Amino acid sequence: MKNEKLTSAQIFVITVFSILGVDVLVVPHDMASLVEQDAWISLILGGLLLFIGAIPLIYLLNIYPDKDLPQIVLLVAGKWMGRILLLPIILFVIIYAGMSTRIFAQALKLFLVDKTPLWVIVISMVIVAAYIVYKDVYTMGAVLDIIFPISIISLLILILLSLQNIEPDRIRPILFRNTKDVIKAVIPGFYHFAGFGIISYFICYASDRKSANKSFLLGLLVPVSFYVVITMICIMVFGVPPLKIIVYPTLNLSKSIEFEAAILDRLESFMAVFWISMVFASLALFYYVSVRNLSEFFSIPNRYRVYVIYAHILILPIISLFLPSSVEVFEFHDRVKYLEVLIAFAIFPIVTVWAAIKKKRGMQE
Amino acid sequence: MRILKRNTNPKNLEKINQNDSSHLKSEEKVDIRLSDTVAENLEKFKAFLEESSDSVLREFKLGSQGLPCALVYIDGLVNASVVSENIMKALMYEITMLEQASGKIINLDNAYDYVKEHAVSVGEITETSTLDKCMLKVMSGEVALIVEGSDKILIVNARGWAARGISKPDTEGTIRGPKDAFTEGLRVNTALLRRKCKDPNMVIKTLQLGRRSKTDVSYIYIKGITNPELIKEVEKRLAQIDVDEIIETGQIEQWIQDSYLSPFPQVQISERPDVTISNIIEGRVAILVDNSPFSIIVPTGLYQLMQSPEDYYDKWIIGSFLRTIRWAASLLAAFIPSLYIAVITYNPGFIPTPLALAIAANRTNIPFPAFIEVLLMELTIELLRESGARLPNAIGQTIGIVGGIVIGDAAVRAGITSPSMVLLVSITAIASFVIPTYSAAIGLRLIRFPLMILAATLGLYGVALGFIAVNIHLVNLKSFGFDYMTPQAPFITLDTKDWILRLPQHLLRSRPISIHPIDIDRMGQDSYKERKNA
C-alpha cells in the first residue's frame, strides 16, 4: 500500500519551489539596479533562456528514467570525469543553500525578530529542514503540497493589494535607449532562476513520467511569470531610483499597502511569516539535493545517509555565517551564480551529448 | 481454553511447595481429550470450575434406562428460563414421553444423537470434542451437555445476561440523524450495523484476542468494495496482538496503530452505528470489540476526524459551512495561544495600535511574561476540563460555570492574568470542543504547548517553523499505510469534493480514492468507467 511515488502535481510544486525561494525578496532590486525600468523585459528573456536550458536536461533525464542527476553523471562520464563534472554542481548547491538561508535570515531579522541572533535563525531553520530531508522524498513532496497553496495565496494577495498603489507611468519609457542593458541583463535575470536543475533529483520518483515532464515545464512558468509581475509592480510602485536603494523591495511592498479596517496593522510581518514556509521549501529541496550529491560523490551507501544529513546541520550554518557583513553576502551570492551558468550551459549539455552518444553506441552494439 | 505461558516469576517458585498441586493451573493437571463417560468428563470440568462459586454442574438421569448426563454452565451468563424450559424440561420429562410414544428405547449407543436430534429445542447447537474448546464456550455463557456414551459434548447456546439497553450517543451528539449508539454487547452492535445495511456482502468476521480474557473481536467490511490489501493488513495486525486481556477498543487501537509516538489518532473511534456503517460502505474496515461501546474505523485521515455525520444529513451549504468552521477552529485551537505569545512578546506592532495599547494597559500590573500567563491559564482550563469529565454530570456543569466565570474573574482581579488572556484562553477551549472527534481534539490541544515554547523563544518565526514541523509530522503519519493528510498531501483532486467543503450529494460520485476501494462508484452510473472511456 505504501505509495512512495511523486504525483505530477508534486513535480509541479517542487519545480515552483526550486526556483521561487529567497530570490523573491531581492529580484526587483537586483534587476532594477541593472536595467532600470526595463528590468522585467530582461526577466522575460531570462525566462526564455531558462526553457532553453531545461530542454537538454529533460532529454538527459529521459535517457535514464530511474536515476537522479549525480548517478547519471557518474554513469555517463565515469568515475573520475564524473566527479570532476559533479564538483561545480556540489559547490553551487551547497553554497547557494547556505547563502539564501543567510539572506533570508537577514530579512527576518530586519522585519520580524530583530533581537534574535542570526545564528539562531539559521540553525533552527536548518534543523527543521534536516527533519524533512531525513523523512525523504515522499514526505517532502507532500509537505510542499501543503505549503504551496499558502505561499501562492499570500503572493497573490500581495500582488492584488499592491495594485492600488501603482503608477503605470513609472515603467515607461519601454526600451528607450536601453536595449543594450536589457540584453546584458538577460544572464543576471537567468541567475534568479537558479535551481531549476533540482528537478533532476526528483523526477525519477514520478509515478507518471510523461505528465511529470509537462508538470515540470508548467512549473517553470509560475516563478518566471511571478518574478516578472512582482518586478513590474515594484517598479510601478516605488519608481526606479528608490528601488536601487531598497534591499528587500518585496517586503517593503507589503509595507506600502494601506490596509484599511484590518486586524493586522503591519502586513509586511504577516507576509514574512508566510514566506518562511516558502523559503523553507526551497532550502529543504537544496538540502536534499546536497545530501544526494555528497552521498554519490563520496559513494556513501544509503544506510549512512543519516550521517550526511547530520553533517549538513553543521556545514550549512558555517557557510551561511562565515561572511560577516550583509554587503559581502550579496556580492558573494551574485558571484556564486556564475557557477549556475556554467552548470546550465556547459555541464548539462556536455553530459546530455555524452549520454546521447553512449545511448546510440549502445543501440548499435 | 489453553493459556500457554513460557515464563513464571522465579522468586515465587521457591515459596511454593512442589508437592502441593493447588497452585498448578488446571490445564496442567487435566488431559484435554474427552472420554466417553460422564463421570470422567465431569471430573475434568470440576478441575477447572470446582473452586468457582458461579459454576453449575448438574447431574441427572436420562430416559427409562437412567443414563447419566450432566449440564455445565456459568450462572449469570445463561438465560435461566431457556435452561429450565428448553433443556432440563425436555431432557428429563418430554424425552421420556417421546420414548414411550415411539417405542424406541434410548440406550448407550443412540443417546447422544437422540438428545441432539429430538430433545433440545434451542436454535444454535454445536459439538466439540476437546475440553479447551468446550471450556471457552462455557465461559462465554453457553451450556455444555455431557451425555453418557459419547466422547463429544453438545454445546447449547443459551446465552443471556444483564446488559445496558441501547441509549443515545454521549460523545458524538448531533441534532439530526439517528439517536442510537453502540452498547457493550458485540452481538447487539453487529445487529445495529446489519439493520442499517442489508447487503449480504457485508462480512462480519470474529476472532478471540487476549490469552486470558478471550475477548471477541469482530472486523467488518464489504466484499467487493474494500481493498483486499487493507483487509489483509487488518487481519495481520490483529493477529499480532498477544496480550492477557483486551478490555476496550482503545487497547486494540494502541496495538494496531502505525506510530505510537504521535499524539494524533491514527484510527477513528465512533460510538455511532450510522457513522460506522457509512465508513464501511465507503470501503473502510470497522473493528468492534465485545464489552466496548465504540468501534474502530481504519484507515482514517485528518480530514475524516473533522467530519460529523450531520454534514451529510443537512444541506450541503450548511454542511460545508460547519466543516469550514471546524477546520478554522482546529487551527485556532492549536495556534492562537502561541501566536498571542509571539506577537505580545516580539512584535506588538503587528496588531493595530489602539488594540495594542489596550492590551498593554491590561498587562501593566501582570507580574508574569506572556508565556507564563498563557501557560498558567491553559493549564487551568485543562484542569477544569478534566475535572468536568470525571465528575457526575450535574456537578460537572457546575464546575464548568464556576471555573469559567468565577476563576476567570477572580484571576483577573487578583492580578494574575489580564482580561484579554481570559478571552483568548476561552476561545481556544471552545474551539477545541468544536472538533467532533475527541481524540483528535486532544492531539491538537497537546501540540499547543511545544508551539507555545517555540513562540516564546523564537517569536512568529518559531511559530512558522513549528507549523512546518507539525505538517512534516502529519504528512509522514500513516493510517494502516494510507496517507494521513489526504486529500491535501498528496493532492487528490477527486477527494477534495468531500474535504473542507462537502459538495452536493449528486457530485460525490466516487468513494474516497485515497483508500483505494475496489468499487469506486457510489452511484448507479459507472462514472469511473465513463471517464476512462471518454
mmCIF file of C-alpha atoms in Angstrom, chain B residues 127-382:
data_model
loop_
_atom_site.group_PDB
_atom_site.id
_atom_site.type_symbol
_atom_site.label_atom_id
_atom_site.label_comp_id
_atom_site.label_asym_id
_atom_site.label_seq_id
_atom_site.Cartn_x
_atom_site.Cartn_y
_atom_site.Cartn_z
ATOM 1 C CA GLU B 127 -20.484 -30.126 19.012
ATOM 2 C CA THR B 128 -16.986 -30.169 20.415
ATOM 3 C CA SER B 129 -14.591 -32.973 21.012
ATOM 4 C CA THR B 130 -11.925 -31.234 23.066
ATOM 5 C CA LEU B 131 -12.122 -29.839 26.517
ATOM 6 C CA ASP B 132 -10.492 -26.476 25.794
ATOM 7 C CA LYS B 133 -12.930 -25.534 23.046
ATOM 8 C CA CYS B 134 -15.778 -26.609 25.230
ATOM 9 C CA MET B 135 -14.412 -24.658 28.180
ATOM 10 C CA LEU B 136 -14.240 -21.464 26.098
ATOM 11 C CA LYS B 137 -17.895 -21.883 25.123
ATOM 12 C CA VAL B 138 -18.941 -22.475 28.691
ATOM 13 C CA MET B 139 -17.031 -19.423 29.839
ATOM 14 C CA SER B 140 -18.766 -17.353 27.142
ATOM 15 C CA GLY B 141 -22.156 -18.315 28.512
ATOM 16 C CA GLU B 142 -23.160 -21.450 26.642
ATOM 17 C CA VAL B 143 -24.378 -24.678 28.195
ATOM 18 C CA ALA B 144 -22.319 -27.859 27.889
ATOM 19 C CA LEU B 145 -24.398 -31.022 27.785
ATOM 20 C CA ILE B 146 -22.494 -34.220 28.533
ATOM 21 C CA VAL B 147 -24.214 -37.447 27.588
ATOM 22 C CA GLU B 148 -23.044 -40.908 28.623
ATOM 23 C CA GLY B 149 -21.555 -42.998 25.822
ATOM 24 C CA SER B 150 -20.228 -40.198 23.654
ATOM 25 C CA ASP B 151 -16.841 -38.521 23.615
ATOM 26 C CA LYS B 152 -18.380 -35.380 22.186
ATOM 27 C CA ILE B 153 -20.010 -32.649 24.150
ATOM 28 C CA LEU B 154 -23.078 -30.809 22.958
ATOM 29 C CA ILE B 155 -22.906 -27.048 23.311
ATOM 30 C CA VAL B 156 -26.237 -25.288 23.537
ATOM 31 C CA ASN B 157 -26.405 -21.576 23.044
ATOM 32 C CA ALA B 158 -28.459 -20.245 25.921
ATOM 33 C CA ARG B 159 -26.581 -17.002 26.417
ATOM 34 C CA GLY B 160 -28.380 -14.345 28.314
ATOM 35 C CA TRP B 161 -27.114 -11.799 30.763
ATOM 36 C CA ALA B 162 -27.984 -8.409 32.104
ATOM 37 C CA ALA B 163 -26.924 -5.686 29.661
ATOM 38 C CA ARG B 164 -27.400 -1.981 29.231
ATOM 39 C CA GLY B 165 -30.033 -1.051 26.687
ATOM 40 C CA ILE B 166 -29.345 0.973 23.555
ATOM 41 C CA SER B 167 -29.050 4.618 24.511
ATOM 42 C CA LYS B 168 -28.185 7.974 22.969
ATOM 43 C CA PRO B 169 -24.604 8.700 21.963
ATOM 44 C CA ASP B 170 -22.763 10.532 24.728
ATOM 45 C CA THR B 171 -19.698 11.896 22.983
ATOM 46 C CA GLU B 172 -20.889 12.416 19.418
ATOM 47 C CA GLY B 173 -24.011 14.467 19.705
ATOM 48 C CA THR B 174 -25.904 15.582 16.629
ATOM 49 C CA ILE B 175 -29.129 17.452 16.077
ATOM 50 C CA ARG B 176 -30.251 15.412 13.089
ATOM 51 C CA GLY B 177 -29.630 11.783 12.496
ATOM 52 C CA PRO B 178 -30.307 8.525 14.317
ATOM 53 C CA LYS B 179 -30.075 8.625 18.087
ATOM 54 C CA ASP B 180 -28.871 5.121 18.808
ATOM 55 C CA ALA B 181 -25.358 4.335 19.958
ATOM 56 C CA PHE B 182 -23.386 1.141 20.331
ATOM 57 C CA THR B 183 -23.689 -0.751 23.603
ATOM 58 C CA GLU B 184 -21.390 -3.203 25.348
ATOM 59 C CA GLY B 185 -22.781 -6.308 23.642
ATOM 60 C CA LEU B 186 -20.951 -7.312 20.476
ATOM 61 C CA ARG B 187 -23.997 -9.103 19.036
ATOM 62 C CA VAL B 188 -26.225 -6.095 19.679
ATOM 63 C CA ASN B 189 -23.706 -3.884 17.915
ATOM 64 C CA THR B 190 -23.381 -6.095 14.848
ATOM 65 C CA ALA B 191 -27.176 -6.240 14.725
ATOM 66 C CA LEU B 192 -27.279 -2.433 14.752
ATOM 67 C CA LEU B 193 -24.971 -2.430 11.735
ATOM 68 C CA ARG B 194 -26.938 -5.125 9.912
ATOM 69 C CA ARG B 195 -30.112 -3.147 10.479
ATOM 70 C CA LYS B 196 -28.561 -0.238 8.607
ATOM 71 C CA CYS B 197 -27.075 -2.184 5.708
ATOM 72 C CA LYS B 198 -28.750 -5.271 4.356
ATOM 73 C CA ASP B 199 -26.060 -6.042 1.821
ATOM 74 C CA PRO B 200 -25.240 -9.761 2.263
ATOM 75 C CA ASN B 201 -21.699 -8.951 1.113
ATOM 76 C CA MET B 202 -21.075 -7.281 4.429
ATOM 77 C CA VAL B 203 -18.788 -9.704 6.214
ATOM 78 C CA ILE B 204 -18.542 -9.861 9.989
ATOM 79 C CA LYS B 205 -15.517 -11.942 10.933
ATOM 80 C CA THR B 206 -14.762 -12.675 14.548
ATOM 81 C CA LEU B 207 -11.667 -13.789 16.385
ATOM 82 C CA GLN B 208 -10.694 -14.116 20.016
ATOM 83 C CA LEU B 209 -7.966 -11.894 21.375
ATOM 84 C CA GLY B 210 -6.330 -11.919 24.771
ATOM 85 C CA ARG B 211 -4.872 -15.082 26.241
ATOM 86 C CA ARG B 212 -6.977 -14.874 29.364
ATOM 87 C CA SER B 213 -9.823 -12.535 28.504
ATOM 88 C CA LYS B 214 -10.595 -14.288 25.181
ATOM 89 C CA THR B 215 -12.439 -11.199 24.018
ATOM 90 C CA ASP B 216 -14.444 -11.472 20.838
ATOM 91 C CA VAL B 217 -13.172 -9.001 18.283
ATOM 92 C CA SER B 218 -15.069 -8.583 15.021
ATOM 93 C CA TYR B 219 -13.888 -6.850 11.912
ATOM 94 C CA ILE B 220 -16.436 -5.834 9.378
ATOM 95 C CA TYR B 221 -16.095 -4.927 5.723
ATOM 96 C CA ILE B 222 -17.968 -5.255 2.472
ATOM 97 C CA LYS B 223 -16.691 -7.751 -0.035
ATOM 98 C CA GLY B 224 -16.240 -6.122 -3.420
ATOM 99 C CA ILE B 225 -15.714 -2.632 -2.056
ATOM 100 C CA THR B 226 -12.930 -2.807 0.481
ATOM 101 C CA ASN B 227 -9.386 -3.069 -0.754
ATOM 102 C CA PRO B 228 -8.259 -6.691 -0.098
ATOM 103 C CA GLU B 229 -4.803 -5.473 0.891
ATOM 104 C CA LEU B 230 -6.389 -3.385 3.620
ATOM 105 C CA ILE B 231 -8.321 -6.392 4.903
ATOM 106 C CA LYS B 232 -5.118 -8.445 4.935
ATOM 107 C CA GLU B 233 -3.334 -5.686 6.809
ATOM 108 C CA VAL B 234 -6.124 -5.536 9.400
ATOM 109 C CA GLU B 235 -6.007 -9.313 9.836
ATOM 110 C CA LYS B 236 -2.222 -9.228 10.132
ATOM 111 C CA ARG B 237 -2.197 -6.502 12.735
ATOM 112 C CA LEU B 238 -4.993 -8.074 14.787
ATOM 113 C CA ALA B 239 -3.242 -11.429 14.730
ATOM 114 C CA GLN B 240 -0.097 -9.839 16.118
ATOM 115 C CA ILE B 241 -1.844 -8.841 19.335
ATOM 116 C CA ASP B 242 -0.768 -11.259 22.048
ATOM 117 C CA VAL B 243 -1.679 -9.991 25.487
ATOM 118 C CA ASP B 244 -3.504 -11.212 28.554
ATOM 119 C CA GLU B 245 -6.552 -9.061 28.275
ATOM 120 C CA ILE B 246 -8.434 -6.811 25.881
ATOM 121 C CA ILE B 247 -10.963 -4.705 27.744
ATOM 122 C CA GLU B 248 -11.561 -1.765 25.451
ATOM 123 C CA THR B 249 -11.201 -0.707 21.812
ATOM 124 C CA GLY B 250 -8.536 1.736 22.958
ATOM 125 C CA GLN B 251 -6.195 -1.148 23.720
ATOM 126 C CA ILE B 252 -6.673 -2.588 20.261
ATOM 127 C CA GLU B 253 -6.104 0.884 18.817
ATOM 128 C CA GLN B 254 -2.740 1.148 20.512
ATOM 129 C CA TRP B 255 -1.661 -2.246 19.275
ATOM 130 C CA ILE B 256 -2.628 -1.701 15.649
ATOM 131 C CA GLN B 257 -1.753 1.964 15.109
ATOM 132 C CA ASP B 258 1.128 2.887 12.837
ATOM 133 C CA SER B 259 3.070 5.253 15.057
ATOM 134 C CA TYR B 260 2.995 5.171 18.825
ATOM 135 C CA LEU B 261 4.949 8.416 19.051
ATOM 136 C CA SER B 262 2.263 10.628 17.576
ATOM 137 C CA PRO B 263 -0.346 12.475 19.630
ATOM 138 C CA PHE B 264 -2.768 12.292 16.708
ATOM 139 C CA PRO B 265 -5.266 9.433 16.449
ATOM 140 C CA GLN B 266 -4.497 7.128 13.558
ATOM 141 C CA VAL B 267 -7.817 5.330 13.733
ATOM 142 C CA GLN B 268 -11.272 6.759 14.005
ATOM 143 C CA ILE B 269 -13.252 5.874 17.107
ATOM 144 C CA SER B 270 -17.008 6.186 16.934
ATOM 145 C CA GLU B 271 -19.921 5.164 19.081
ATOM 146 C CA ARG B 272 -22.432 5.799 16.323
ATOM 147 C CA PRO B 273 -23.624 2.922 14.159
ATOM 148 C CA ASP B 274 -24.537 5.332 11.350
ATOM 149 C CA VAL B 275 -21.004 6.735 11.183
ATOM 150 C CA THR B 276 -19.546 3.246 11.308
ATOM 151 C CA ILE B 277 -21.747 1.830 8.597
ATOM 152 C CA SER B 278 -21.236 4.739 6.224
ATOM 153 C CA ASN B 279 -17.491 4.312 6.630
ATOM 154 C CA ILE B 280 -17.777 0.597 5.944
ATOM 155 C CA ILE B 281 -19.714 1.355 2.779
ATOM 156 C CA GLU B 282 -17.020 3.868 1.812
ATOM 157 C CA GLY B 283 -14.557 0.991 1.774
ATOM 158 C CA ARG B 284 -13.080 1.062 5.225
ATOM 159 C CA VAL B 285 -12.891 -1.677 7.832
ATOM 160 C CA ALA B 286 -14.614 -1.385 11.203
ATOM 161 C CA ILE B 287 -13.437 -3.255 14.271
ATOM 162 C CA LEU B 288 -15.841 -3.985 17.110
ATOM 163 C CA VAL B 289 -14.792 -5.328 20.473
ATOM 164 C CA ASP B 290 -17.045 -7.187 22.852
ATOM 165 C CA ASN B 291 -17.748 -5.169 26.002
ATOM 166 C CA SER B 292 -16.939 -1.876 24.346
ATOM 167 C CA PRO B 293 -19.487 0.607 23.026
ATOM 168 C CA PHE B 294 -17.031 2.005 20.473
ATOM 169 C CA SER B 295 -15.990 0.960 17.021
ATOM 170 C CA ILE B 296 -12.588 1.454 15.457
ATOM 171 C CA ILE B 297 -12.616 2.578 11.837
ATOM 172 C CA VAL B 298 -9.494 2.232 9.691
ATOM 173 C CA PRO B 299 -7.902 3.765 7.734
ATOM 174 C CA THR B 300 -8.582 7.349 8.667
ATOM 175 C CA GLY B 301 -7.150 10.752 7.902
ATOM 176 C CA LEU B 302 -7.151 14.166 9.474
ATOM 177 C CA TYR B 303 -9.964 15.247 7.167
ATOM 178 C CA GLN B 304 -12.159 12.464 8.500
ATOM 179 C CA LEU B 305 -11.676 13.492 12.085
ATOM 180 C CA MET B 306 -13.175 16.874 11.211
ATOM 181 C CA GLN B 307 -16.362 15.322 9.871
ATOM 182 C CA SER B 308 -19.630 14.990 11.685
ATOM 183 C CA PRO B 309 -22.471 12.803 10.378
ATOM 184 C CA GLU B 310 -24.630 15.902 10.273
ATOM 185 C CA ASP B 311 -22.562 17.270 7.395
ATOM 186 C CA TYR B 312 -24.268 14.696 5.234
ATOM 187 C CA TYR B 313 -27.723 14.867 6.804
ATOM 188 C CA ASP B 314 -28.036 18.602 6.366
ATOM 189 C CA LYS B 315 -27.976 20.580 3.135
ATOM 190 C CA TRP B 316 -24.575 20.827 1.533
ATOM 191 C CA ILE B 317 -24.253 24.554 2.063
ATOM 192 C CA ILE B 318 -24.823 24.147 5.766
ATOM 193 C CA GLY B 319 -22.583 21.103 5.920
ATOM 194 C CA SER B 320 -19.781 22.924 4.125
ATOM 195 C CA PHE B 321 -20.146 25.946 6.373
ATOM 196 C CA LEU B 322 -19.948 23.835 9.520
ATOM 197 C CA ARG B 323 -16.915 21.998 8.244
ATOM 198 C CA THR B 324 -15.096 25.197 7.360
ATOM 199 C CA ILE B 325 -15.773 26.392 10.875
ATOM 200 C CA ARG B 326 -14.359 23.183 12.282
ATOM 201 C CA TRP B 327 -11.147 23.449 10.258
ATOM 202 C CA ALA B 328 -10.760 27.058 11.327
ATOM 203 C CA ALA B 329 -11.436 26.028 14.931
ATOM 204 C CA SER B 330 -8.788 23.342 14.795
ATOM 205 C CA LEU B 331 -6.225 25.888 13.577
ATOM 206 C CA LEU B 332 -7.336 28.312 16.284
ATOM 207 C CA ALA B 333 -7.135 25.679 18.998
ATOM 208 C CA ALA B 334 -3.607 24.775 18.026
ATOM 209 C CA PHE B 335 -2.109 28.143 17.145
ATOM 210 C CA ILE B 336 -3.912 31.015 18.902
ATOM 211 C CA PRO B 337 -2.016 30.849 22.224
ATOM 212 C CA SER B 338 1.384 30.675 20.529
ATOM 213 C CA LEU B 339 0.515 33.485 18.105
ATOM 214 C CA TYR B 340 -0.552 35.638 21.034
ATOM 215 C CA ILE B 341 2.684 34.979 22.884
ATOM 216 C CA ALA B 342 4.766 35.686 19.791
ATOM 217 C CA VAL B 343 3.000 38.919 18.951
ATOM 218 C CA ILE B 344 2.902 40.275 22.507
ATOM 219 C CA THR B 345 6.495 39.344 23.261
ATOM 220 C CA TYR B 346 8.240 40.187 19.993
ATOM 221 C CA ASN B 347 6.024 42.119 17.601
ATOM 222 C CA PRO B 348 3.405 44.222 19.371
ATOM 223 C CA GLY B 349 3.402 46.446 16.282
ATOM 224 C CA PHE B 350 1.768 43.633 14.391
ATOM 225 C CA ILE B 351 -1.657 44.448 15.858
ATOM 226 C CA PRO B 352 -3.460 47.772 15.388
ATOM 227 C CA THR B 353 -2.217 50.485 17.723
ATOM 228 C CA PRO B 354 -5.433 51.037 19.777
ATOM 229 C CA LEU B 355 -5.749 47.334 20.468
ATOM 230 C CA ALA B 356 -2.053 47.029 21.266
ATOM 231 C CA LEU B 357 -2.381 49.922 23.721
ATOM 232 C CA ALA B 358 -5.446 48.348 25.340
ATOM 233 C CA ILE B 359 -3.674 45.038 25.803
ATOM 234 C CA ALA B 360 -0.579 46.774 27.124
ATOM 235 C CA ALA B 361 -2.713 48.737 29.621
ATOM 236 C CA ASN B 362 -4.299 45.498 30.787
ATOM 237 C CA ARG B 363 -0.977 43.841 31.196
ATOM 238 C CA THR B 364 0.819 46.583 33.121
ATOM 239 C CA ASN B 365 0.009 45.026 36.504
ATOM 240 C CA ILE B 366 0.621 41.439 35.488
ATOM 241 C CA PRO B 367 3.799 40.131 37.116
ATOM 242 C CA PHE B 368 4.443 37.377 34.532
ATOM 243 C CA PRO B 369 5.694 37.394 30.965
ATOM 244 C CA ALA B 370 3.056 36.494 28.361
ATOM 245 C CA PHE B 371 4.322 32.935 28.056
ATOM 246 C CA ILE B 372 3.887 32.145 31.766
ATOM 247 C CA GLU B 373 0.500 33.873 31.754
ATOM 248 C CA VAL B 374 -0.765 31.782 28.835
ATOM 249 C CA LEU B 375 0.703 28.630 30.286
ATOM 250 C CA LEU B 376 -0.993 29.196 33.654
ATOM 251 C CA MET B 377 -4.374 29.845 32.107
ATOM 252 C CA GLU B 378 -4.128 26.974 29.633
ATOM 253 C CA LEU B 379 -3.248 24.583 32.436
ATOM 254 C CA THR B 380 -6.177 25.905 34.474
ATOM 255 C CA ILE B 381 -8.526 25.251 31.572
ATOM 256 C CA GLU B 382 -7.128 21.731 31.192
#
